[in-house]
mmCIF file of C-alpha atoms and ligand atoms in Angstrom:
data_model
loop_
_atom_site.group_PDB
_atom_site.id
_atom_site.type_symbol
_atom_site.label_atom_id
_atom_site.label_comp_id
_atom_site.label_asym_id
_atom_site.label_seq_id
_atom_site.Cartn_x
_atom_site.Cartn_y
_atom_site.Cartn_z
ATOM 1 C CA UNK A 1 77.875 17.919 90.218
ATOM 2 C CA UNK A 2 76.636 21.575 90.654
ATOM 3 C CA UNK A 3 74.228 22.652 93.561
ATOM 4 C CA UNK A 4 70.944 24.105 92.384
ATOM 5 C CA UNK A 5 71.082 27.236 93.734
ATOM 6 C CA UNK A 6 68.218 28.593 92.012
ATOM 7 C CA UNK A 7 66.207 25.572 93.691
ATOM 8 C CA UNK A 8 68.027 26.269 96.862
ATOM 9 C CA UNK A 9 67.357 30.556 96.637
ATOM 10 C CA UNK A 10 63.432 29.227 96.626
ATOM 11 C CA UNK A 11 63.772 26.645 99.260
ATOM 12 C CA UNK A 12 66.800 28.087 101.260
ATOM 13 C CA UNK A 13 66.252 25.591 104.441
ATOM 14 C CA UNK A 14 67.655 22.614 102.160
ATOM 15 C CA UNK A 15 71.158 23.641 102.151
ATOM 16 C CA UNK A 16 73.969 20.404 101.017
ATOM 17 C CA UNK A 17 77.447 21.225 101.537
ATOM 18 C CA UNK A 18 80.913 19.856 100.249
ATOM 19 C CA UNK A 19 79.245 19.947 96.259
ATOM 20 C CA UNK A 20 82.052 20.373 93.904
ATOM 21 C CA UNK A 21 81.758 23.988 92.214
ATOM 22 C CA UNK A 22 81.203 25.257 95.748
ATOM 23 C CA UNK A 23 83.939 28.189 96.304
ATOM 24 C CA UNK A 24 86.340 27.121 98.918
ATOM 25 C CA UNK A 25 87.077 30.159 100.115
ATOM 26 C CA UNK A 26 85.283 33.559 100.155
ATOM 27 C CA UNK A 27 86.235 37.293 100.778
ATOM 28 C CA UNK A 28 83.823 39.620 101.193
ATOM 29 C CA UNK A 29 84.509 43.594 101.536
ATOM 30 C CA UNK A 30 81.919 44.476 104.730
ATOM 31 C CA UNK A 31 80.942 47.755 103.143
ATOM 32 C CA UNK A 32 77.917 50.071 104.087
ATOM 33 C CA UNK A 33 77.773 50.569 107.196
ATOM 34 C CA UNK A 34 77.724 54.383 107.104
ATOM 35 C CA UNK A 35 75.144 54.330 104.646
ATOM 36 C CA UNK A 36 72.427 51.895 105.339
ATOM 37 C CA UNK A 37 72.608 53.906 108.687
ATOM 38 C CA UNK A 38 72.367 57.581 107.223
ATOM 39 C CA UNK A 39 69.522 56.336 104.893
ATOM 40 C CA UNK A 40 67.389 55.851 108.452
ATOM 41 C CA UNK A 41 68.707 58.504 110.223
ATOM 42 C CA UNK A 42 70.935 56.531 112.556
ATOM 43 C CA UNK A 43 74.764 57.335 113.610
ATOM 44 C CA UNK A 44 77.259 55.876 111.417
ATOM 45 C CA UNK A 45 78.185 53.598 114.787
ATOM 46 C CA UNK A 46 74.346 52.224 114.716
ATOM 47 C CA UNK A 47 75.254 50.978 110.719
ATOM 48 C CA UNK A 48 78.747 49.383 112.527
ATOM 49 C CA UNK A 49 76.664 47.563 114.740
ATOM 50 C CA UNK A 50 74.501 46.242 112.046
ATOM 51 C CA UNK A 51 76.984 45.019 110.320
ATOM 52 C CA UNK A 52 78.008 43.130 113.418
ATOM 53 C CA UNK A 53 74.740 40.974 113.151
ATOM 54 C CA UNK A 54 75.177 41.166 109.107
ATOM 55 C CA UNK A 55 78.523 39.232 109.830
ATOM 56 C CA UNK A 56 76.976 36.642 112.860
ATOM 57 C CA UNK A 57 74.270 35.658 110.015
ATOM 58 C CA UNK A 58 76.976 35.145 106.847
ATOM 59 C CA UNK A 59 79.158 32.862 109.095
ATOM 60 C CA UNK A 60 76.356 30.662 110.215
ATOM 61 C CA UNK A 61 74.950 30.662 106.285
ATOM 62 C CA UNK A 62 78.324 30.172 105.279
ATOM 63 C CA UNK A 63 79.252 27.122 107.281
ATOM 64 C CA UNK A 64 76.144 25.807 106.460
ATOM 65 C CA UNK A 65 76.701 26.091 102.905
ATOM 66 C CA UNK A 66 79.941 23.875 103.381
ATOM 67 C CA UNK A 67 82.367 26.693 102.903
ATOM 68 C CA UNK A 68 86.120 26.054 103.492
ATOM 69 C CA UNK A 69 87.770 29.719 104.375
ATOM 70 C CA UNK A 70 85.684 32.982 105.063
ATOM 71 C CA UNK A 71 87.385 35.950 104.935
ATOM 72 C CA UNK A 72 86.251 39.448 106.379
ATOM 73 C CA UNK A 73 87.889 43.047 105.812
ATOM 74 C CA UNK A 74 86.640 44.367 109.031
ATOM 75 C CA UNK A 75 89.043 47.593 109.526
ATOM 76 C CA UNK A 76 91.760 49.217 106.515
ATOM 77 C CA UNK A 77 95.089 50.226 107.565
ATOM 78 C CA UNK A 78 93.340 53.937 105.632
ATOM 79 C CA UNK A 79 90.458 53.167 107.975
ATOM 80 C CA UNK A 80 92.532 54.800 110.683
ATOM 81 C CA UNK A 81 91.611 58.239 108.847
ATOM 82 C CA UNK A 82 88.198 58.378 109.753
ATOM 83 C CA UNK A 83 87.165 60.876 113.198
ATOM 84 C CA UNK A 84 88.233 59.325 116.826
ATOM 85 C CA UNK A 85 84.785 58.070 117.863
ATOM 86 C CA UNK A 86 84.191 56.605 114.710
ATOM 87 C CA UNK A 87 87.586 54.471 115.241
ATOM 88 C CA UNK A 88 87.362 53.552 118.758
ATOM 89 C CA UNK A 89 84.051 52.336 118.063
ATOM 90 C CA UNK A 90 85.096 49.840 115.118
ATOM 91 C CA UNK A 91 88.096 48.830 117.860
ATOM 92 C CA UNK A 92 85.783 47.815 120.353
ATOM 93 C CA UNK A 93 83.262 45.712 118.035
ATOM 94 C CA UNK A 94 85.712 42.951 118.199
ATOM 95 C CA UNK A 95 85.464 42.713 121.601
ATOM 96 C CA UNK A 96 81.690 42.641 121.302
ATOM 97 C CA UNK A 97 81.155 40.234 118.508
ATOM 98 C CA UNK A 98 83.978 37.524 119.957
ATOM 99 C CA UNK A 99 82.291 38.228 123.768
ATOM 100 C CA UNK A 100 78.804 37.397 121.908
ATOM 101 C CA UNK A 101 80.352 34.792 119.769
ATOM 102 C CA UNK A 102 82.602 32.507 120.911
ATOM 103 C CA UNK A 103 81.103 29.595 122.006
ATOM 104 C CA UNK A 104 78.826 29.441 118.771
ATOM 105 C CA UNK A 105 81.858 30.274 116.826
ATOM 106 C CA UNK A 106 83.656 26.520 119.291
ATOM 107 C CA UNK A 107 79.923 25.080 118.533
ATOM 108 C CA UNK A 108 80.243 25.030 114.807
ATOM 109 C CA UNK A 109 83.653 23.734 115.278
ATOM 110 C CA UNK A 110 84.810 27.369 113.379
ATOM 111 C CA UNK A 111 88.246 28.212 113.042
ATOM 112 C CA UNK A 112 89.583 31.877 113.960
ATOM 113 C CA UNK A 113 92.492 33.570 112.177
ATOM 114 C CA UNK A 114 93.694 36.607 112.002
ATOM 115 C CA UNK A 115 94.850 38.799 108.877
ATOM 116 C CA UNK A 116 96.564 42.472 109.975
ATOM 117 C CA UNK A 117 99.219 44.494 111.748
ATOM 118 C CA UNK A 118 98.489 43.590 115.066
ATOM 119 C CA UNK A 119 100.820 45.776 117.243
ATOM 120 C CA UNK A 120 98.795 48.724 115.848
ATOM 121 C CA UNK A 121 95.972 47.917 117.376
ATOM 122 C CA UNK A 122 94.804 48.919 120.985
ATOM 123 C CA UNK A 123 95.781 46.658 123.539
ATOM 124 C CA UNK A 124 92.173 45.596 123.983
ATOM 125 C CA UNK A 125 91.661 44.420 120.988
ATOM 126 C CA UNK A 126 94.397 42.870 120.553
ATOM 127 C CA UNK A 127 93.612 40.435 123.665
ATOM 128 C CA UNK A 128 90.327 39.938 122.777
ATOM 129 C CA UNK A 129 91.712 38.566 119.305
ATOM 130 C CA UNK A 130 94.337 36.928 121.077
ATOM 131 C CA UNK A 131 92.054 34.679 123.508
ATOM 132 C CA UNK A 132 89.618 34.135 120.663
ATOM 133 C CA UNK A 133 92.583 32.298 118.034
ATOM 134 C CA UNK A 134 93.404 30.541 121.165
ATOM 135 C CA UNK A 135 90.169 29.348 122.373
ATOM 136 C CA UNK A 136 89.440 28.351 118.794
ATOM 137 C CA UNK A 137 92.543 26.856 117.899
ATOM 138 C CA UNK A 138 92.050 23.143 118.308
ATOM 139 C CA UNK A 139 88.377 23.675 115.611
ATOM 140 C CA UNK A 140 88.786 21.284 112.549
ATOM 141 C CA UNK A 141 85.802 23.377 110.854
ATOM 142 C CA UNK A 142 85.677 26.629 108.676
ATOM 143 C CA UNK A 143 88.092 28.944 108.986
ATOM 144 C CA UNK A 144 87.092 32.429 109.460
ATOM 145 C CA UNK A 145 89.621 35.070 108.422
ATOM 146 C CA UNK A 146 89.497 38.236 110.068
ATOM 147 C CA UNK A 147 91.350 41.281 108.337
ATOM 148 C CA UNK A 148 91.186 43.675 111.028
ATOM 149 C CA UNK A 149 93.948 46.935 110.716
ATOM 150 C CA UNK A 150 94.861 44.930 107.348
ATOM 151 C CA UNK A 151 96.222 46.457 104.060
ATOM 152 C CA UNK A 152 97.349 44.995 100.760
ATOM 153 C CA UNK A 153 100.516 46.825 100.179
ATOM 154 C CA UNK A 154 101.312 46.607 103.803
ATOM 155 C CA UNK A 155 101.060 42.961 103.843
ATOM 156 C CA UNK A 156 103.205 42.939 99.949
ATOM 157 C CA UNK A 157 106.043 45.672 101.956
ATOM 158 C CA UNK A 158 106.183 43.334 105.023
ATOM 159 C CA UNK A 159 106.448 40.220 102.950
ATOM 160 C CA UNK A 160 109.654 41.218 100.622
ATOM 161 C CA UNK A 161 111.134 42.913 103.658
ATOM 162 C CA UNK A 162 111.261 39.336 105.097
ATOM 163 C CA UNK A 163 112.354 38.091 102.051
ATOM 164 C CA UNK A 164 114.798 40.814 101.375
ATOM 165 C CA UNK A 165 116.371 39.587 104.929
ATOM 166 C CA UNK A 166 116.451 35.934 104.194
ATOM 167 C CA UNK A 167 118.101 37.072 101.011
ATOM 168 C CA UNK A 168 120.619 39.311 103.086
ATOM 169 C CA UNK A 169 121.256 36.653 105.338
ATOM 170 C CA UNK A 170 122.933 34.183 102.224
ATOM 171 C CA UNK A 171 119.902 32.008 102.994
ATOM 172 C CA UNK A 172 117.904 32.705 100.053
ATOM 173 C CA UNK A 173 119.128 33.086 96.674
ATOM 174 C CA UNK A 174 117.197 35.695 93.765
ATOM 175 C CA UNK A 175 116.447 32.738 91.803
ATOM 176 C CA UNK A 176 114.668 30.910 94.180
ATOM 177 C CA UNK A 177 111.493 33.455 94.880
ATOM 178 C CA UNK A 178 108.976 32.769 93.092
ATOM 179 C CA UNK A 179 104.975 32.486 93.718
ATOM 180 C CA UNK A 180 105.211 30.117 96.786
ATOM 181 C CA UNK A 181 108.001 31.957 98.648
ATOM 182 C CA UNK A 182 106.136 35.280 98.332
ATOM 183 C CA UNK A 183 103.009 33.181 99.235
ATOM 184 C CA UNK A 184 104.906 32.029 102.386
ATOM 185 C CA UNK A 185 105.486 35.300 103.804
ATOM 186 C CA UNK A 186 101.621 36.754 102.984
ATOM 187 C CA UNK A 187 99.196 36.666 106.024
ATOM 188 C CA UNK A 188 97.105 34.131 104.086
ATOM 189 C CA UNK A 189 99.958 31.441 103.749
ATOM 190 C CA UNK A 190 98.653 28.167 103.781
ATOM 191 C CA UNK A 191 94.915 29.010 102.747
ATOM 192 C CA UNK A 192 93.981 28.893 99.119
ATOM 193 C CA UNK A 193 93.233 32.138 97.013
ATOM 194 C CA UNK A 194 89.664 33.129 97.526
ATOM 195 C CA UNK A 195 87.488 32.061 94.751
ATOM 196 C CA UNK A 196 84.998 34.402 95.131
ATOM 197 C CA UNK A 197 85.596 38.545 96.136
ATOM 198 C CA UNK A 198 81.971 39.512 96.815
ATOM 199 C CA UNK A 199 81.408 43.320 97.917
ATOM 200 C CA UNK A 200 78.167 44.913 98.715
ATOM 201 C CA UNK A 201 77.564 48.828 99.083
ATOM 202 C CA UNK A 202 77.784 49.654 94.886
ATOM 203 C CA UNK A 203 81.428 50.267 94.992
ATOM 204 C CA UNK A 204 83.738 48.655 92.485
ATOM 205 C CA UNK A 205 87.089 48.396 93.627
ATOM 206 C CA UNK A 206 89.147 46.296 95.779
ATOM 207 C CA UNK A 207 89.939 49.148 98.464
ATOM 208 C CA UNK A 208 93.880 47.749 98.841
ATOM 209 C CA UNK A 209 92.097 43.960 99.713
ATOM 210 C CA UNK A 210 94.343 40.961 98.755
ATOM 211 C CA UNK A 211 95.754 42.384 95.518
ATOM 212 C CA UNK A 212 98.142 39.639 95.513
ATOM 213 C CA UNK A 213 95.526 36.561 95.816
ATOM 214 C CA UNK A 214 93.002 37.695 93.906
ATOM 215 C CA UNK A 215 94.554 37.952 90.812
ATOM 216 C CA UNK A 216 91.799 34.847 89.510
ATOM 217 C CA UNK A 217 89.500 35.623 91.635
ATOM 218 C CA UNK A 218 86.046 36.044 90.907
ATOM 219 C CA UNK A 219 84.274 39.368 91.601
ATOM 220 C CA UNK A 220 80.944 39.605 92.151
ATOM 221 C CA UNK A 221 79.371 43.046 93.453
ATOM 222 C CA UNK A 222 75.981 44.106 94.845
ATOM 223 C CA UNK A 223 74.315 47.538 95.313
ATOM 224 C CA UNK A 224 73.174 45.876 99.184
ATOM 225 C CA UNK A 225 74.425 47.303 102.063
ATOM 226 C CA UNK A 226 76.478 45.255 104.384
ATOM 227 C CA UNK A 227 74.206 45.421 107.133
ATOM 228 C CA UNK A 228 71.449 44.119 105.050
ATOM 229 C CA UNK A 229 73.193 41.623 103.179
ATOM 230 C CA UNK A 230 71.596 38.073 103.967
ATOM 231 C CA UNK A 231 72.241 34.164 102.749
ATOM 232 C CA UNK A 232 70.014 34.899 100.008
ATOM 233 C CA UNK A 233 72.417 37.216 98.561
ATOM 234 C CA UNK A 234 75.527 35.064 99.405
ATOM 235 C CA UNK A 235 73.630 31.960 97.540
ATOM 236 C CA UNK A 236 73.011 34.860 95.000
ATOM 237 C CA UNK A 237 76.413 35.604 94.452
ATOM 238 C CA UNK A 238 77.396 31.673 94.607
ATOM 239 C CA UNK A 239 75.016 30.896 91.868
ATOM 240 C CA UNK A 240 76.642 33.519 90.244
ATOM 241 C CA UNK A 241 80.316 32.208 90.787
ATOM 242 C CA UNK A 242 78.996 28.774 89.575
ATOM 243 C CA UNK A 243 78.007 30.270 86.278
ATOM 244 C CA UNK A 244 81.403 31.699 85.801
ATOM 245 C CA UNK A 245 84.361 30.198 82.951
ATOM 246 C CA UNK A 246 87.247 30.265 84.731
ATOM 247 C CA UNK A 247 90.175 29.878 82.694
ATOM 248 C CA UNK A 248 92.577 30.997 84.210
ATOM 249 C CA UNK A 249 94.377 32.175 80.851
ATOM 250 C CA UNK A 250 94.351 29.365 78.871
ATOM 251 C CA UNK A 251 91.118 28.309 76.812
ATOM 252 C CA UNK A 252 88.511 25.197 76.469
ATOM 253 C CA UNK A 253 89.154 22.315 74.379
HETATM 254 C C1 LIG B 301 82.649 49.274 106.408
HETATM 255 O O1 LIG B 301 81.545 50.335 106.552
HETATM 256 C C2 LIG B 301 82.529 49.534 107.940
HETATM 257 C C3 LIG B 301 84.472 49.583 107.086
HETATM 258 C C4 LIG B 301 85.560 50.514 106.467
HETATM 259 C C5 LIG B 301 85.070 49.993 108.935
HETATM 260 P P1 LIG B 301 81.530 52.068 106.366
HETATM 261 O O2 LIG B 301 81.785 52.524 107.508
HETATM 262 O O3 LIG B 301 83.046 52.173 104.935
HETATM 263 O O4 LIG B 301 80.484 52.435 105.772
HETATM 264 P P2 LIG B 301 80.347 53.491 104.216
HETATM 265 O O5 LIG B 301 81.152 52.910 103.231
HETATM 266 O O6 LIG B 301 81.268 54.733 104.831
HETATM 267 O O7 LIG B 301 78.525 53.543 104.134
HETATM 268 C C1 LIG B 302 86.784 49.102 102.905
HETATM 269 O O1 LIG B 302 85.586 49.812 102.767
HETATM 270 C C2 LIG B 302 87.186 48.628 104.099
HETATM 271 C C3 LIG B 302 86.322 47.681 104.766
HETATM 272 C C4 LIG B 302 85.174 47.572 104.639
HETATM 273 C C5 LIG B 302 86.953 47.124 106.324
HETATM 274 P P1 LIG B 302 85.903 51.326 102.488
HETATM 275 O O2 LIG B 302 84.984 52.069 102.975
HETATM 276 O O3 LIG B 302 87.069 51.717 103.927
HETATM 277 O O4 LIG B 302 86.754 51.709 101.436
HETATM 278 P P2 LIG B 302 86.778 52.626 100.259
HETATM 279 O O5 LIG B 302 87.199 54.105 101.450
HETATM 280 O O6 LIG B 302 85.340 52.837 99.829
HETATM 281 O O7 LIG B 302 87.654 52.428 98.856
HETATM 282 MG MG1 LIG B 303 82.931 52.045 102.694
#
């Protein structure tokens, strides 16, 4: 049964979970913080702070709607190219987010997952993330998958290297390398592919996010800057998703 989202948009509190056409896994590029701030004459860091507030809202909303996995792109392997003060601010945000939200995540049975090159992070960021992973490890509800220092190409390179090692050690034959064998070495191992990809801020590109995993994902773009993104926008995206026809290369008989 289809969740009556148009009705939900009018009556947002009446959200039912577990409906059949609900995307299981939603991936979001949290983009537009800088432009949001610029529009208001504020420093870019104010935009990042407001973006963190948006994340809190959307995690709450996704949990209420009944989403199983929410993947959020917080910092890419290319974002190190930004001025150092901005990078430093961004590296402190996970600590701040987790300090204020960890209790809430636990209360809502949300399990944190990390996706990216952990070793490249400053020690304080790594510590905050590692601790939060441990403290939510026993939770069984929605998975909040944080893409931090994440790049899809780096992820694929790492997977290929691990597979090559297995092969050169004689543990894997070339014929045994298939989709499943590759997926085993991705950061998303064990997670379903995203059903719905959301990118706010008016940009229509993937920016090195989940290149393998979005092969058959439904893409949804919005002009809203991430700090302004709220439950209504999430519901709009889900509504659009529910009106798509996913064929996976086949045809409807
Ligand atoms: C997203 O917002 C946050 C990160 C990429 C870390 P941006 O900082 O990219 O904001 P814009 O795209 O410049 O507006
Ligand atoms: C993508 O946004 C990365 C994150 C939101 C974390 P960017 O702002 O870095 O992407 P580009 O530069 O517009 O492609
Ligand atoms: Mg951007």
